[in-house]
Amino acid sequence: MTAVVGILNKKGVAIAADSAATVSTGKGSKVYNSVDKIFMLSAHHPIGMVVYEGADFMGIPWEILIKEYSKALGDRCYPTVEDYQKNFLVWLKEHHYFVDSAEGDSLDTAFNEWVDWLLRPLEKHTLRAIEERANFVKRSLKERPQTLQLSPAQQANIRERMTTMSWDTMEFTGEPTTTAQQAAIIEHFVSVFLIYLERDLFLDNTGLVFVGYGDKELFPRILSIQVSFVVDDQLRYKKDTDYAVTHHQPSRIVPFAQKDVVYTI
C-alpha cells in the first residue's frame, strides 16, 4: 500500500510519503519497506520529486536515476515545474535509458501481464470466450486517449517478437487445440496488445510527482505523470494531476496513489 500527499498554500508546500515500494522483475515482484521516495532535484532551487508505486525504470532504481539527473541539473533552473518534468524525460532519453537491453525484457513481461489480465475475468478459456473478450477490450481501448504512435514497421517487429514466444495454448484453453486455433488465440492476444501499447491504460506503472516552484512561478505547484515502460524508443506515459496555488485557490491538499488512505486521515 502506498500513500503520498502534498499540502500547498501561498507560503509553501509540504509533501509526505510512506516507505514501501514494489520492484518488478521478469520472475515477479517484491515489496521493499524502506525505500526513499522524496528527493530534492536541485540544491539551488526549490524543486523536488516524489516516486510512488514502482521503484525502478527499465531495471534501474528511480533513486539512482533521480540522483544522476540532479547532478546533471546543477544550478540550472526552469520557468515552471512542468518544464522540469519535461526536461527530466528528455534527459532520460538523451542518456540512453530508453534503449537498453532491458527494453525487450520489459516488453515480454508486459505482454505476459497483459495476457493474464485479459484472461482473468473468464470462467473458461475457450477460443470463443477469448475472442469475445479480446473484441470487447479492443473496442474499449480504442475509446481511450492515445499516448504514443507506433509505425507499421514497429508494430510488425513487436508482432513478430510476441508470436515467436514459447506458447502452450493448452494452458489458456484447457482443451486440445489445432494449429489454426492456436494461431487464432495468439493473434487475439497480440492484436489487442498492440492497441493497448498505444493507449493510456497502464497495468504496471510508476507515479512521478514534481513539486515546488519554477523560476517564474510565484506560488507552489504540484503535478504528476504516470510512467510505464519503453516501446521502441518511445516512453509510455500520461499526465495525471496538475494543481497550482492561485489567488482564487489559496490552498490545496493533493493525494496520490492510495487516495482512500489519505482521505481517512
mmCIF file of C-alpha atoms in Angstrom:
data_model
loop_
_atom_site.group_PDB
_atom_site.id
_atom_site.type_symbol
_atom_site.label_atom_id
_atom_site.label_comp_id
_atom_site.label_asym_id
_atom_site.label_seq_id
_atom_site.Cartn_x
_atom_site.Cartn_y
_atom_site.Cartn_z
ATOM 1 C CA MET A 1 0.000 0.000 0.000
ATOM 2 C CA THR A 2 1.374 3.393 -0.986
ATOM 3 C CA ALA A 3 0.232 6.788 0.215
ATOM 4 C CA VAL A 4 1.549 10.190 -0.874
ATOM 5 C CA VAL A 5 0.077 13.567 -0.005
ATOM 6 C CA GLY A 6 1.021 17.138 -0.876
ATOM 7 C CA ILE A 7 -0.174 20.206 1.022
ATOM 8 C CA LEU A 8 0.156 23.585 -0.696
ATOM 9 C CA ASN A 9 -0.636 27.169 0.230
ATOM 10 C CA LYS A 10 0.701 30.593 -0.675
ATOM 11 C CA LYS A 11 3.586 30.284 1.785
ATOM 12 C CA GLY A 12 4.947 26.959 0.664
ATOM 13 C CA VAL A 13 4.451 23.263 0.063
ATOM 14 C CA ALA A 14 4.935 20.119 2.142
ATOM 15 C CA ILE A 15 4.871 16.561 0.881
ATOM 16 C CA ALA A 16 4.909 13.216 2.665
ATOM 17 C CA ALA A 17 5.088 9.583 1.580
ATOM 18 C CA ASP A 18 5.304 6.118 3.081
ATOM 19 C CA SER A 19 8.406 3.980 2.526
ATOM 20 C CA ALA A 20 7.027 0.871 0.750
ATOM 21 C CA ALA A 21 7.728 0.196 -2.927
ATOM 22 C CA THR A 22 7.304 -2.648 -5.402
ATOM 23 C CA VAL A 23 10.164 -3.752 -7.650
ATOM 24 C CA SER A 24 9.116 -5.757 -10.728
ATOM 25 C CA THR A 25 11.290 -8.391 -12.405
ATOM 26 C CA GLY A 26 10.780 -10.976 -15.082
ATOM 27 C CA LYS A 27 10.097 -13.516 -12.333
ATOM 28 C CA GLY A 28 7.548 -11.433 -10.434
ATOM 29 C CA SER A 29 7.653 -8.555 -7.976
ATOM 30 C CA LYS A 30 8.944 -7.852 -4.491
ATOM 31 C CA VAL A 31 7.891 -5.257 -1.918
ATOM 32 C CA TYR A 32 10.539 -3.274 -0.032
ATOM 33 C CA ASN A 33 9.511 -1.372 3.085
ATOM 34 C CA SER A 34 12.408 1.066 3.463
ATOM 35 C CA VAL A 35 12.602 2.944 0.176
ATOM 36 C CA ASP A 36 13.354 6.647 -0.244
ATOM 37 C CA LYS A 37 10.591 8.288 -2.286
ATOM 38 C CA ILE A 38 11.109 12.026 -1.782
ATOM 39 C CA PHE A 39 14.048 13.760 -3.459
ATOM 40 C CA MET A 40 15.352 17.283 -3.960
ATOM 41 C CA LEU A 41 16.111 17.783 -7.628
ATOM 42 C CA SER A 42 18.237 20.853 -7.025
ATOM 43 C CA ALA A 43 20.435 22.170 -4.228
ATOM 44 C CA HIS A 44 19.945 25.663 -5.622
ATOM 45 C CA HIS A 45 16.230 25.917 -6.399
ATOM 46 C CA PRO A 46 13.013 24.825 -4.604
ATOM 47 C CA ILE A 47 12.040 21.861 -6.731
ATOM 48 C CA GLY A 48 11.526 18.284 -5.605
ATOM 49 C CA MET A 49 10.272 14.951 -6.838
ATOM 50 C CA VAL A 50 8.349 12.015 -5.369
ATOM 51 C CA VAL A 51 8.138 8.427 -6.644
ATOM 52 C CA TYR A 52 5.288 6.073 -5.828
ATOM 53 C CA GLU A 53 4.108 2.593 -6.886
ATOM 54 C CA GLY A 54 7.006 1.147 -8.957
ATOM 55 C CA ALA A 55 10.559 1.591 -7.645
ATOM 56 C CA ASP A 56 12.511 1.047 -10.873
ATOM 57 C CA PHE A 57 12.552 2.023 -14.532
ATOM 58 C CA MET A 58 13.799 -0.452 -17.132
ATOM 59 C CA GLY A 59 15.618 -2.307 -14.359
ATOM 60 C CA ILE A 60 17.249 0.804 -12.847
ATOM 61 C CA PRO A 61 16.044 2.124 -9.454
ATOM 62 C CA TRP A 62 14.369 5.516 -9.742
ATOM 63 C CA GLU A 63 16.513 6.712 -6.840
ATOM 64 C CA ILE A 64 19.678 6.288 -8.922
ATOM 65 C CA LEU A 65 18.176 7.975 -11.975
ATOM 66 C CA ILE A 66 16.888 10.952 -9.989
ATOM 67 C CA LYS A 67 20.217 11.488 -8.255
ATOM 68 C CA GLU A 68 22.032 11.334 -11.599
ATOM 69 C CA TYR A 69 19.586 13.857 -13.052
ATOM 70 C CA SER A 70 20.126 16.131 -10.049
ATOM 71 C CA LYS A 71 23.876 16.111 -10.733
ATOM 72 C CA ALA A 72 23.274 16.924 -14.393
ATOM 73 C CA LEU A 73 20.836 19.694 -13.498
ATOM 74 C CA GLY A 74 23.380 21.514 -11.355
ATOM 75 C CA ASP A 75 22.381 25.113 -10.696
ATOM 76 C CA ARG A 76 20.180 25.422 -13.783
ATOM 77 C CA CYS A 77 16.567 26.399 -13.290
ATOM 78 C CA TYR A 78 13.427 26.358 -15.435
ATOM 79 C CA PRO A 79 10.486 28.780 -15.589
ATOM 80 C CA THR A 80 7.841 26.273 -14.420
ATOM 81 C CA VAL A 81 7.534 22.961 -12.586
ATOM 82 C CA GLU A 82 6.209 21.460 -15.808
ATOM 83 C CA ASP A 83 9.437 22.455 -17.562
ATOM 84 C CA TYR A 84 11.399 20.414 -15.011
ATOM 85 C CA GLN A 85 9.152 17.440 -15.721
ATOM 86 C CA LYS A 86 9.642 17.753 -19.481
ATOM 87 C CA ASN A 87 13.398 18.190 -19.113
ATOM 88 C CA PHE A 88 13.631 15.093 -16.905
ATOM 89 C CA LEU A 89 12.004 12.924 -19.588
ATOM 90 C CA VAL A 90 14.267 14.422 -22.263
ATOM 91 C CA TRP A 91 17.280 13.677 -20.057
ATOM 92 C CA LEU A 92 16.198 10.038 -19.668
ATOM 93 C CA LYS A 93 16.098 9.601 -23.418
ATOM 94 C CA GLU A 94 19.275 11.562 -24.201
ATOM 95 C CA HIS A 95 21.231 9.426 -21.747
ATOM 96 C CA HIS A 96 20.035 6.233 -23.433
ATOM 97 C CA TYR A 97 17.958 4.937 -20.554
ATOM 98 C CA PHE A 98 15.238 4.281 -23.151
ATOM 99 C CA VAL A 99 17.367 1.999 -25.324
ATOM 100 C CA ASP A 100 18.684 -0.703 -23.057
ATOM 101 C CA SER A 101 18.744 -4.477 -23.283
ATOM 102 C CA ALA A 102 16.032 -4.361 -20.624
ATOM 103 C CA GLU A 103 13.576 -2.934 -23.169
ATOM 104 C CA GLY A 104 12.896 -6.336 -24.718
ATOM 105 C CA ASP A 105 12.578 -7.970 -21.300
ATOM 106 C CA SER A 106 10.169 -5.224 -20.182
ATOM 107 C CA LEU A 107 8.063 -5.754 -23.286
ATOM 108 C CA ASP A 108 7.945 -9.522 -22.740
ATOM 109 C CA THR A 109 6.951 -9.044 -19.100
ATOM 110 C CA ALA A 110 4.293 -6.510 -20.085
ATOM 111 C CA PHE A 111 2.871 -8.911 -22.660
ATOM 112 C CA ASN A 112 2.651 -11.768 -20.168
ATOM 113 C CA GLU A 113 0.939 -9.477 -17.655
ATOM 114 C CA TRP A 114 -1.428 -8.303 -20.376
ATOM 115 C CA VAL A 115 -2.447 -11.858 -21.316
ATOM 116 C CA ASP A 116 -3.016 -12.668 -17.646
ATOM 117 C CA TRP A 117 -5.177 -9.534 -17.230
ATOM 118 C CA LEU A 118 -7.104 -10.302 -20.416
ATOM 119 C CA LEU A 119 -7.981 -13.841 -19.329
ATOM 120 C CA ARG A 120 -8.655 -13.106 -15.653
ATOM 121 C CA PRO A 121 -12.432 -12.429 -15.915
ATOM 122 C CA LEU A 122 -13.105 -15.564 -17.972
ATOM 123 C CA GLU A 123 -14.526 -18.679 -16.307
ATOM 124 C CA LYS A 124 -13.449 -20.862 -19.237
ATOM 125 C CA HIS A 125 -10.583 -20.091 -21.593
ATOM 126 C CA THR A 126 -12.191 -21.405 -24.762
ATOM 127 C CA LEU A 127 -11.382 -19.969 -28.171
ATOM 128 C CA ARG A 128 -14.812 -18.328 -28.408
ATOM 129 C CA ALA A 129 -14.586 -16.803 -24.936
ATOM 130 C CA ILE A 130 -11.102 -15.427 -25.674
ATOM 131 C CA GLU A 131 -12.309 -13.999 -28.991
ATOM 132 C CA GLU A 132 -15.293 -12.259 -27.378
ATOM 133 C CA ARG A 133 -13.170 -10.901 -24.541
ATOM 134 C CA ALA A 134 -10.493 -9.648 -26.954
ATOM 135 C CA ASN A 135 -13.047 -7.899 -29.172
ATOM 136 C CA PHE A 136 -14.695 -6.244 -26.160
ATOM 137 C CA VAL A 137 -11.366 -4.977 -24.793
ATOM 138 C CA LYS A 138 -10.309 -3.831 -28.264
ATOM 139 C CA ARG A 139 -13.427 -1.661 -28.600
ATOM 140 C CA SER A 140 -12.933 -0.237 -25.108
ATOM 141 C CA LEU A 141 -9.266 0.585 -25.715
ATOM 142 C CA LYS A 142 -9.997 2.442 -28.924
ATOM 143 C CA GLU A 143 -12.164 4.862 -26.938
ATOM 144 C CA ARG A 144 -9.268 5.796 -24.634
ATOM 145 C CA PRO A 145 -6.756 8.598 -25.327
ATOM 146 C CA GLN A 146 -3.684 7.684 -27.342
ATOM 147 C CA THR A 147 -0.306 8.149 -25.609
ATOM 148 C CA LEU A 148 2.055 7.144 -28.414
ATOM 149 C CA GLN A 149 2.041 6.199 -32.089
ATOM 150 C CA LEU A 150 3.667 3.025 -33.391
ATOM 151 C CA SER A 151 4.578 2.868 -37.058
ATOM 152 C CA PRO A 152 3.557 -0.158 -39.146
ATOM 153 C CA ALA A 153 7.180 -1.329 -39.069
ATOM 154 C CA GLN A 154 7.331 -1.041 -35.273
ATOM 155 C CA GLN A 155 4.072 -2.942 -34.933
ATOM 156 C CA ALA A 156 5.383 -5.657 -37.232
ATOM 157 C CA ASN A 157 8.550 -6.048 -35.134
ATOM 158 C CA ILE A 158 6.562 -6.324 -31.917
ATOM 159 C CA ARG A 159 4.113 -8.753 -33.515
ATOM 160 C CA GLU A 160 6.983 -10.973 -34.669
ATOM 161 C CA ARG A 161 8.575 -10.945 -31.202
ATOM 162 C CA MET A 162 5.320 -11.789 -29.439
ATOM 163 C CA THR A 163 4.193 -14.526 -31.853
ATOM 164 C CA THR A 164 7.574 -16.292 -31.717
ATOM 165 C CA MET A 165 7.493 -16.595 -27.936
ATOM 166 C CA SER A 166 7.191 -20.075 -26.463
ATOM 167 C CA TRP A 167 3.459 -20.766 -26.297
ATOM 168 C CA ASP A 168 1.451 -23.553 -24.735
ATOM 169 C CA THR A 169 -2.147 -22.726 -25.578
ATOM 170 C CA MET A 170 -3.357 -25.695 -23.567
ATOM 171 C CA GLU A 171 -2.561 -23.518 -20.567
ATOM 172 C CA PHE A 172 -5.098 -20.972 -21.793
ATOM 173 C CA THR A 173 -7.854 -23.133 -23.254
ATOM 174 C CA GLY A 174 -7.838 -26.207 -21.042
ATOM 175 C CA GLU A 175 -8.739 -28.279 -24.100
ATOM 176 C CA PRO A 176 -6.929 -29.653 -27.159
ATOM 177 C CA THR A 177 -6.423 -27.114 -29.930
ATOM 178 C CA THR A 178 -5.479 -27.371 -33.577
ATOM 179 C CA THR A 179 -2.608 -25.417 -35.072
ATOM 180 C CA ALA A 180 -5.107 -22.981 -36.622
ATOM 181 C CA GLN A 181 -6.858 -22.474 -33.286
ATOM 182 C CA GLN A 182 -3.543 -21.862 -31.543
ATOM 183 C CA ALA A 183 -2.648 -19.249 -34.158
ATOM 184 C CA ALA A 184 -6.062 -17.587 -33.706
ATOM 185 C CA ILE A 185 -5.650 -17.398 -29.917
ATOM 186 C CA ILE A 186 -2.164 -15.902 -30.198
ATOM 187 C CA GLU A 187 -3.402 -13.403 -32.796
ATOM 188 C CA HIS A 188 -6.125 -12.218 -30.403
ATOM 189 C CA PHE A 189 -3.560 -11.686 -27.656
ATOM 190 C CA VAL A 190 -1.120 -9.824 -29.904
ATOM 191 C CA SER A 191 -3.618 -7.650 -31.799
ATOM 192 C CA VAL A 192 -5.179 -6.322 -28.592
ATOM 193 C CA PHE A 193 -1.738 -5.865 -27.010
ATOM 194 C CA LEU A 194 -0.648 -3.625 -29.896
ATOM 195 C CA ILE A 195 -3.660 -1.370 -29.297
ATOM 196 C CA TYR A 196 -3.004 -1.415 -25.544
ATOM 197 C CA LEU A 197 0.568 -0.184 -26.079
ATOM 198 C CA GLU A 198 -0.713 2.988 -27.739
ATOM 199 C CA ARG A 199 -3.445 3.808 -25.208
ATOM 200 C CA ASP A 200 -3.466 5.291 -21.731
ATOM 201 C CA LEU A 201 -4.316 2.090 -19.841
ATOM 202 C CA PHE A 202 -1.292 1.084 -17.752
ATOM 203 C CA LEU A 203 -1.156 -2.218 -15.865
ATOM 204 C CA ASP A 204 2.315 -1.601 -14.439
ATOM 205 C CA ASN A 205 3.482 1.951 -13.851
ATOM 206 C CA THR A 206 5.276 4.400 -11.598
ATOM 207 C CA GLY A 207 3.875 7.711 -10.443
ATOM 208 C CA LEU A 208 6.305 10.641 -10.635
ATOM 209 C CA VAL A 209 5.346 13.813 -8.764
ATOM 210 C CA PHE A 210 7.128 17.102 -9.442
ATOM 211 C CA VAL A 211 6.590 19.712 -6.764
ATOM 212 C CA GLY A 212 7.857 23.155 -5.830
ATOM 213 C CA TYR A 213 8.440 26.368 -7.721
ATOM 214 C CA GLY A 214 9.538 27.166 -11.230
ATOM 215 C CA ASP A 215 11.709 30.266 -11.559
ATOM 216 C CA LYS A 216 8.734 32.256 -12.886
ATOM 217 C CA GLU A 217 6.095 30.820 -10.536
ATOM 218 C CA LEU A 218 5.073 32.939 -7.552
ATOM 219 C CA PHE A 219 3.168 30.170 -5.755
ATOM 220 C CA PRO A 220 3.911 26.430 -5.481
ATOM 221 C CA ARG A 221 2.697 23.867 -7.977
ATOM 222 C CA ILE A 222 2.406 20.099 -7.915
ATOM 223 C CA LEU A 223 1.969 17.863 -10.952
ATOM 224 C CA SER A 224 2.292 14.165 -11.609
ATOM 225 C CA ILE A 225 2.693 11.790 -14.512
ATOM 226 C CA GLN A 226 2.259 8.029 -14.832
ATOM 227 C CA VAL A 227 5.263 6.313 -16.422
ATOM 228 C CA SER A 228 5.171 2.762 -17.752
ATOM 229 C CA PHE A 229 7.892 1.264 -19.966
ATOM 230 C CA VAL A 230 9.649 1.977 -23.249
ATOM 231 C CA VAL A 231 8.358 0.666 -26.561
ATOM 232 C CA ASP A 232 10.772 1.006 -29.478
ATOM 233 C CA ASP A 233 12.466 4.109 -28.026
ATOM 234 C CA GLN A 234 9.137 5.683 -27.028
ATOM 235 C CA LEU A 235 8.135 6.153 -23.412
ATOM 236 C CA ARG A 236 4.615 5.135 -22.411
ATOM 237 C CA TYR A 237 3.467 7.871 -20.056
ATOM 238 C CA LYS A 238 0.497 10.114 -19.413
ATOM 239 C CA LYS A 239 -0.196 13.279 -17.482
ATOM 240 C CA ASP A 240 -2.067 12.706 -14.255
ATOM 241 C CA THR A 241 -2.691 15.712 -11.979
ATOM 242 C CA ASP A 242 -1.652 19.349 -12.103
ATOM 243 C CA TYR A 243 -2.516 21.758 -9.295
ATOM 244 C CA ALA A 244 -1.198 25.224 -8.544
ATOM 245 C CA VAL A 245 -1.919 27.667 -5.735
ATOM 246 C CA THR A 246 -3.678 30.793 -7.022
ATOM 247 C CA HIS A 247 -5.452 33.810 -5.571
ATOM 248 C CA HIS A 248 -8.751 32.002 -6.161
ATOM 249 C CA GLN A 249 -7.439 28.680 -4.766
ATOM 250 C CA PRO A 250 -5.085 29.689 -1.914
ATOM 251 C CA SER A 251 -4.529 26.159 -0.587
ATOM 252 C CA ARG A 252 -4.826 22.539 -1.670
ATOM 253 C CA ILE A 253 -4.435 19.027 -0.291
ATOM 254 C CA VAL A 254 -3.464 16.657 -3.098
ATOM 255 C CA PRO A 255 -3.400 12.872 -2.533
ATOM 256 C CA PHE A 256 -1.688 10.331 -4.776
ATOM 257 C CA ALA A 257 -1.605 6.519 -5.005
ATOM 258 C CA GLN A 258 -3.840 5.042 -2.271
ATOM 259 C CA LYS A 259 -6.067 8.098 -2.004
ATOM 260 C CA ASP A 260 -8.514 6.400 0.337
ATOM 261 C CA VAL A 261 -5.756 6.196 2.953
ATOM 262 C CA VAL A 262 -5.268 9.948 2.774
ATOM 263 C CA TYR A 263 -8.993 10.684 2.849
ATOM 264 C CA THR A 264 -9.433 8.724 6.087
ATOM 265 C CA ILE A 265 -6.762 10.678 7.982
#
